[in-house]
């Protein structure tokens, strides 16, 4: 089930970035937005962005030409999806809006087309229930900004055809992205973690423990500093699972069950698995971790130099409240994750 043609429905900031990714990979991509005028405006913006990305050396040479050659416009959703191998829906994170757009897509698309949604949080099973061909449907969740964030969630509901899942994965990997296949659960992985972090950060500010600026400083210069290289399980394995278990005991005493130690961690520690220090852990084996430690130290040192070269991010300084700015252009799709 080779995918050579793609329609992206919703050509705002998120959808447009996804369309650029597929076009850069050499796929024939057609975009459609709320109306023909909006679609043409998005197309012009995406071509400008592609040239600017290349000028700033943010993408590989020839990126702008590849996007220009492979990115096309349609006057309607129906025209865009009529005869393509894969459809990626990127409209606002609203179940009613998505259901309406999905009905239009299914009425016009080939019955054998792969049908993906870029939803950030809505269960795939819920959306599939309203489709005539739920076996063709799955979540294909890119992150913002799509041209530069390498991970993509591939979310299957119980009825998703395995061949459809493989075809979607191959199409996404053709763009150079890394995919992770997930079972369907609201928020999936990315936004369950991201929303949980934000809520706890907001709680810390509301409690008066720290300002929003100071919370952001701690996140990006401590555990967040590690995250470009390691996920939470490797980080815990390197820190010591016995240390984590003791920390959970303290946190549970002060914050209750929501921060208690889960059984899986307790079982590892009870059986002598402390991570790198002894016995291995969640994902790191018991022996032969010298290369991992060397990689860690090199990675952190090089990231420190990169951040020094870039200088501080040009964000507004708050006085205890979050500072947010919307992009200059309205977006027809969601920006979560």
XYZ file of N, CA and C in Angstrom, residues 53-198:
438
model
N 13.135 29.353 5.344
C 13.785 28.249 6.056
C 15.128 27.909 5.404
N 15.121 27.876 4.067
C 16.352 27.529 3.363
C 17.385 28.645 3.483
N 16.936 29.893 3.416
C 17.860 31.026 3.552
C 18.558 31.005 4.904
N 17.812 30.615 5.944
C 18.364 30.576 7.300
C 19.124 29.288 7.578
N 19.223 28.407 6.576
C 19.935 27.137 6.711
C 19.297 26.248 7.778
N 17.959 26.269 7.832
C 17.225 25.436 8.779
C 16.811 24.104 8.171
N 16.925 23.986 6.865
C 16.495 22.788 6.135
C 17.571 22.426 5.123
N 17.418 21.265 4.501
C 18.396 20.825 3.509
C 18.286 21.648 2.229
N 19.378 21.745 1.524
C 19.405 22.481 0.259
C 18.349 21.919 -0.694
N 17.674 22.803 -1.399
C 16.644 22.402 -2.345
C 15.263 22.269 -1.738
N 15.142 22.530 -0.436
C 13.852 22.385 0.254
C 12.776 23.241 -0.408
N 13.061 24.499 -0.662
C 12.057 25.405 -1.227
C 11.594 24.925 -2.599
N 12.534 24.464 -3.422
C 12.169 23.976 -4.758
C 11.316 22.716 -4.668
N 11.657 21.818 -3.736
C 10.872 20.595 -3.599
C 9.456 20.908 -3.119
N 9.335 21.821 -2.170
C 8.003 22.196 -1.691
C 7.203 22.833 -2.814
N 7.825 23.735 -3.551
C 7.121 24.407 -4.646
C 6.674 23.426 -5.719
N 7.503 22.418 -6.003
C 7.179 21.460 -7.060
C 6.076 20.490 -6.652
N 5.990 20.187 -5.363
C 5.103 19.103 -4.926
C 3.873 19.563 -4.154
N 3.763 20.846 -3.868
C 2.643 21.350 -3.072
C 1.629 22.039 -3.979
N 0.379 21.583 -3.926
C -0.663 22.069 -4.827
C -1.895 22.479 -4.018
N -2.794 23.194 -4.674
C -4.005 23.674 -3.997
C -5.246 23.102 -4.669
N -6.297 22.983 -3.861
C -7.613 22.584 -4.373
C -8.626 23.623 -3.927
N -9.673 23.777 -4.685
C -10.688 24.776 -4.357
C -11.637 24.303 -3.264
N -11.622 23.005 -2.968
C -12.519 22.484 -1.943
C -11.917 21.245 -1.308
N -12.446 20.875 -0.150
C -12.022 19.637 0.499
C -12.281 18.450 -0.421
N -13.460 18.447 -1.034
C -13.840 17.331 -1.894
C -12.863 17.151 -3.049
N -12.472 18.263 -3.658
C -11.519 18.184 -4.767
C -10.166 17.671 -4.278
N -9.737 18.115 -3.097
C -8.417 17.732 -2.579
C -8.319 16.242 -2.317
N -9.386 15.637 -1.779
C -9.303 14.246 -1.309
C -9.788 13.233 -2.337
N -10.268 13.696 -3.478
C -11.000 12.828 -4.407
C -10.222 11.612 -4.870
N -8.931 11.728 -5.099
C -8.203 10.580 -5.662
C -6.790 10.518 -5.115
N -6.669 10.573 -3.785
C -5.343 10.505 -3.172
C -5.212 9.227 -2.347
N -3.967 8.867 -2.070
C -3.692 7.650 -1.304
C -3.876 7.849 0.200
N -3.645 9.078 0.660
C -3.717 9.345 2.095
C -4.276 10.734 2.339
N -5.128 10.844 3.351
C -5.682 12.130 3.775
C -5.249 12.387 5.207
N -4.766 13.589 5.467
C -4.419 14.001 6.831
C -5.298 15.183 7.202
N -6.184 14.964 8.165
C -7.092 16.028 8.630
C -6.425 16.827 9.739
N -6.408 18.172 9.565
C -5.769 19.061 10.538
C -6.685 20.270 10.747
N -7.859 20.034 11.289
C -8.810 21.117 11.567
C -8.899 21.304 13.074
N -9.578 22.360 13.568
C -9.559 22.661 15.002
C -9.951 21.489 15.888
N -9.427 21.509 17.097
C -9.596 20.409 18.063
C -10.975 20.483 18.695
N -11.979 20.248 17.861
C -13.375 20.317 18.271
C -14.091 19.117 17.656
N -14.666 18.226 18.478
C -15.258 17.001 17.931
C -16.330 17.248 16.883
N -17.154 18.300 17.076
C -18.214 18.565 16.112
C -17.643 19.008 14.765
N -16.649 19.885 14.820
C -16.030 20.337 13.568
C -15.367 19.165 12.860
N -14.649 18.358 13.604
C -13.976 17.222 12.988
C -14.986 16.249 12.372
N -16.074 15.976 13.075
C -17.083 15.053 12.550
C -17.665 15.556 11.238
N -17.924 16.857 11.168
C -18.469 17.435 9.942
C -17.487 17.316 8.782
N -16.226 17.631 9.061
C -15.201 17.546 8.019
C -14.959 16.096 7.617
N -14.972 15.194 8.587
C -14.765 13.777 8.266
C -15.858 13.242 7.341
N -17.097 13.678 7.572
C -18.192 13.232 6.713
C -17.972 13.699 5.275
N -17.512 14.924 5.115
C -17.237 15.438 3.768
C -16.081 14.672 3.122
N -15.068 14.369 3.910
C -13.923 13.637 3.381
C -14.344 12.252 2.913
N -15.050 11.530 3.764
C -15.451 10.163 3.396
C -16.365 10.129 2.180
N -17.211 11.141 2.049
C -18.131 11.166 0.910
C -17.403 11.349 -0.414
N -16.206 11.954 -0.364
C -15.502 12.276 -1.605
C -14.262 11.430 -1.844
N -13.707 10.818 -0.787
C -12.441 10.101 -0.913
C -12.648 8.690 -1.430
N -11.566 8.089 -1.920
C -11.591 6.677 -2.283
C -11.813 5.843 -1.031
N -12.559 4.763 -1.110
C -12.799 3.932 0.078
C -11.550 3.237 0.585
N -10.507 3.151 -0.254
C -9.272 2.486 0.173
C -8.204 3.478 0.636
N -8.533 4.766 0.717
C -7.550 5.762 1.131
C -7.250 5.639 2.624
N -5.999 5.855 2.984
C -5.613 5.952 4.394
C -6.105 7.289 4.916
N -6.736 7.277 6.091
C -7.373 8.479 6.618
C -6.810 8.734 8.019
N -5.998 9.779 8.139
C -5.391 10.118 9.417
C -5.912 11.427 9.968
N -5.947 11.529 11.294
C -6.297 12.777 11.958
C -5.120 13.246 12.791
N -4.869 14.536 12.771
C -3.801 15.126 13.575
C -4.298 15.558 14.950
N -5.397 14.966 15.406
C -5.907 15.337 16.721
C -4.833 15.215 17.793
N -4.892 16.129 18.760
C -3.929 16.125 19.855
C -4.417 15.351 21.062
N -5.737 15.260 21.238
C -6.267 14.685 22.474
C -7.498 13.804 22.297
N -8.278 13.999 21.239
C -9.563 13.309 21.097
C -9.331 11.830 20.776
N -9.969 10.905 21.504
C -9.771 9.488 21.215
C -10.103 9.136 19.770
N -9.239 8.365 19.156
C -9.431 7.944 17.768
C -10.670 7.061 17.656
N -10.911 6.239 18.671
C -12.079 5.353 18.661
C -13.371 6.145 18.587
N -13.434 7.254 19.298
C -14.643 8.083 19.289
C -14.920 8.621 17.892
N -13.893 9.089 17.209
C -14.080 9.643 15.871
C -14.368 8.545 14.857
N -13.725 7.391 15.023
C -13.928 6.285 14.078
C -15.361 5.776 14.099
N -16.039 5.934 15.241
C -17.406 5.414 15.372
C -18.363 6.045 14.378
N -18.068 7.252 13.916
C -18.958 7.920 12.983
C -18.591 7.733 11.526
N -17.624 6.880 11.239
C -17.142 6.716 9.871
C -17.704 5.468 9.207
N -17.833 5.530 7.898
C -18.285 4.364 7.137
C -17.174 3.338 6.990
N -15.917 3.787 7.009
C -14.768 2.895 6.867
C -13.794 3.119 8.026
N -14.175 2.758 9.238
C -13.302 2.999 10.386
C -11.986 2.242 10.308
N -11.959 1.157 9.550
C -10.721 0.373 9.448
C -9.617 1.141 8.737
N -9.971 2.212 8.000
C -8.986 3.017 7.273
C -8.483 4.181 8.111
N -8.994 4.323 9.339
C -8.800 5.545 10.121
C -7.820 5.312 11.268
N -6.996 6.324 11.535
C -6.048 6.282 12.644
C -5.593 7.693 12.976
N -4.890 7.840 14.066
C -4.300 9.124 14.418
C -2.890 9.215 13.868
N -2.564 10.349 13.249
C -1.215 10.630 12.763
C -0.877 12.025 13.278
N -0.296 12.077 14.475
C -0.165 13.325 15.215
C 1.239 13.900 15.128
N 1.398 14.886 14.249
C 2.630 15.669 14.163
C 2.633 16.712 15.284
N 3.823 17.262 15.563
C 3.952 18.301 16.582
C 4.372 19.615 15.947
N 4.098 20.676 16.632
C 4.307 22.036 16.137
C 5.668 22.585 16.596
N 6.470 23.149 15.666
C 6.257 23.287 14.220
C 6.659 22.002 13.483
N 5.776 21.537 12.647
C 5.951 20.233 12.010
C 7.259 20.073 11.237
N 7.747 21.088 10.514
C 8.990 20.863 9.771
C 10.201 20.551 10.657
N 10.129 20.897 11.948
C 11.327 20.809 12.781
C 11.217 19.840 13.961
N 10.033 19.390 14.310
C 9.881 18.458 15.428
C 9.886 17.039 14.867
N 10.813 16.184 15.317
C 11.016 14.901 14.623
C 10.069 13.772 14.989
N 9.335 13.861 16.083
C 8.511 12.744 16.513
C 7.067 12.851 16.048
N 6.472 11.712 15.689
C 5.074 11.662 15.259
C 4.398 10.474 15.949
N 3.250 10.733 16.581
C 2.473 9.676 17.207
C 1.573 9.007 16.167
N 1.623 7.686 16.076
C 0.730 6.901 15.224
C -0.208 6.163 16.168
N -1.494 6.545 16.172
C -2.440 6.020 17.163
C -3.469 5.140 16.471
N -3.559 3.887 16.912
C -4.503 2.935 16.325
C -5.681 2.709 17.264
N -6.894 2.720 16.715
C -8.041 2.259 17.489
C -8.179 0.752 17.232
N -8.993 0.042 17.985
C -9.041 -1.423 17.857
C -9.375 -1.930 16.463
N -10.071 -1.120 15.660
C -10.460 -1.585 14.331
C -9.556 -1.152 13.206
N -8.465 -0.445 13.498
C -7.574 0.014 12.434
C -6.909 -1.167 11.743
N -6.969 -1.171 10.429
C -6.333 -2.217 9.627
C -4.816 -2.112 9.772
N -4.154 -3.238 10.003
C -2.699 -3.251 10.166
C -1.990 -2.721 8.923
N -2.506 -3.035 7.747
C -1.882 -2.541 6.513
C -1.969 -1.022 6.425
N -3.057 -0.456 6.919
C -3.219 0.995 6.955
C -2.188 1.611 7.894
N -2.016 1.005 9.066
C -1.046 1.509 10.024
C 0.359 1.497 9.434
N 0.724 0.402 8.782
C 2.063 0.310 8.188
C 2.256 1.346 7.086
N 1.228 1.549 6.273
C 1.335 2.523 5.179
C 1.514 3.928 5.733
N 0.766 4.271 6.776
C 0.898 5.589 7.382
C 2.291 5.768 7.980
N 2.772 4.748 8.659
C 4.117 4.825 9.242
C 5.174 5.041 8.163
N 5.068 4.304 7.071
C 6.050 4.442 5.995
C 6.004 5.827 5.369
N 4.802 6.376 5.196
C 4.677 7.712 4.617
C 5.301 8.751 5.531
N 5.064 8.626 6.825
C 5.631 9.589 7.775
C 7.148 9.444 7.839
N 7.632 8.201 7.859
C 9.083 8.001 7.927
C 9.780 8.520 6.679
N 9.072 8.554 5.544
C 9.652 9.101 4.317
C 9.997 10.575 4.472
N 9.351 11.254 5.418
C 9.647 12.664 5.672
C 10.848 12.833 6.600
N 11.401 11.724 7.089
C 12.521 11.795 8.013
C 12.119 11.805 9.474
N 10.827 11.686 9.751
C 10.350 11.695 11.139
C 10.528 10.331 11.797
N 10.509 10.341 13.115
C 10.508 9.120 13.912
C 9.084 8.876 14.392
N 8.613 7.636 14.243
C 7.244 7.331 14.640
C 7.232 6.443 15.880
N 6.174 6.589 16.673
C 5.905 5.690 17.794
C 4.465 5.234 17.659
N 4.241 3.909 17.683
C 2.897 3.371 17.531
C 2.256 3.232 18.911
N 1.055 3.803 19.063
C 0.388 3.860 20.357
C -1.000 3.238 20.293
N -1.467 2.747 21.430
C -2.865 2.374 21.571
C -3.675 3.622 21.890
N -4.946 3.575 21.572
C -5.807 4.749 21.689
C -6.206 5.012 23.137
N -5.890 6.212 23.609
C -6.282 6.674 24.936
C -6.222 8.195 24.879
N -7.245 8.878 25.371
C -7.328 10.335 25.242
C -6.022 11.016 25.630
N -5.547 11.914 24.781
C -4.304 12.627 25.031
C -3.073 11.875 24.590
N -3.228 10.531 24.336
C -2.148 9.686 23.829
C -0.940 9.727 24.782
N 0.252 9.971 24.287
C 1.421 10.080 25.177
C 1.827 11.538 25.349
N 2.042 12.205 24.238
C 2.586 13.558 24.269
C 1.774 14.482 25.168
N 0.480 14.581 24.903
C -0.288 15.579 25.630
C -0.739 15.132 27.018
N -0.794 13.828 27.286
C -1.008 13.422 28.676
C 0.155 13.896 29.535
N 1.368 13.748 29.022
C 2.540 14.203 29.768
C 2.636 15.726 29.785
N 2.417 16.344 28.627
C 2.584 17.794 28.530
C 1.556 18.543 29.369
N 0.314 18.090 29.327
C -0.729 18.748 30.107
C -0.525 18.528 31.606
N -0.059 17.328 31.967
C 0.197 17.056 33.379
C 1.295 17.963 33.910
N 2.356 18.138 33.126
C 3.439 19.035 33.531
C 2.943 20.465 33.676
N 2.167 20.940 32.687
C 1.681 22.317 32.754
C 0.776 22.523 33.966
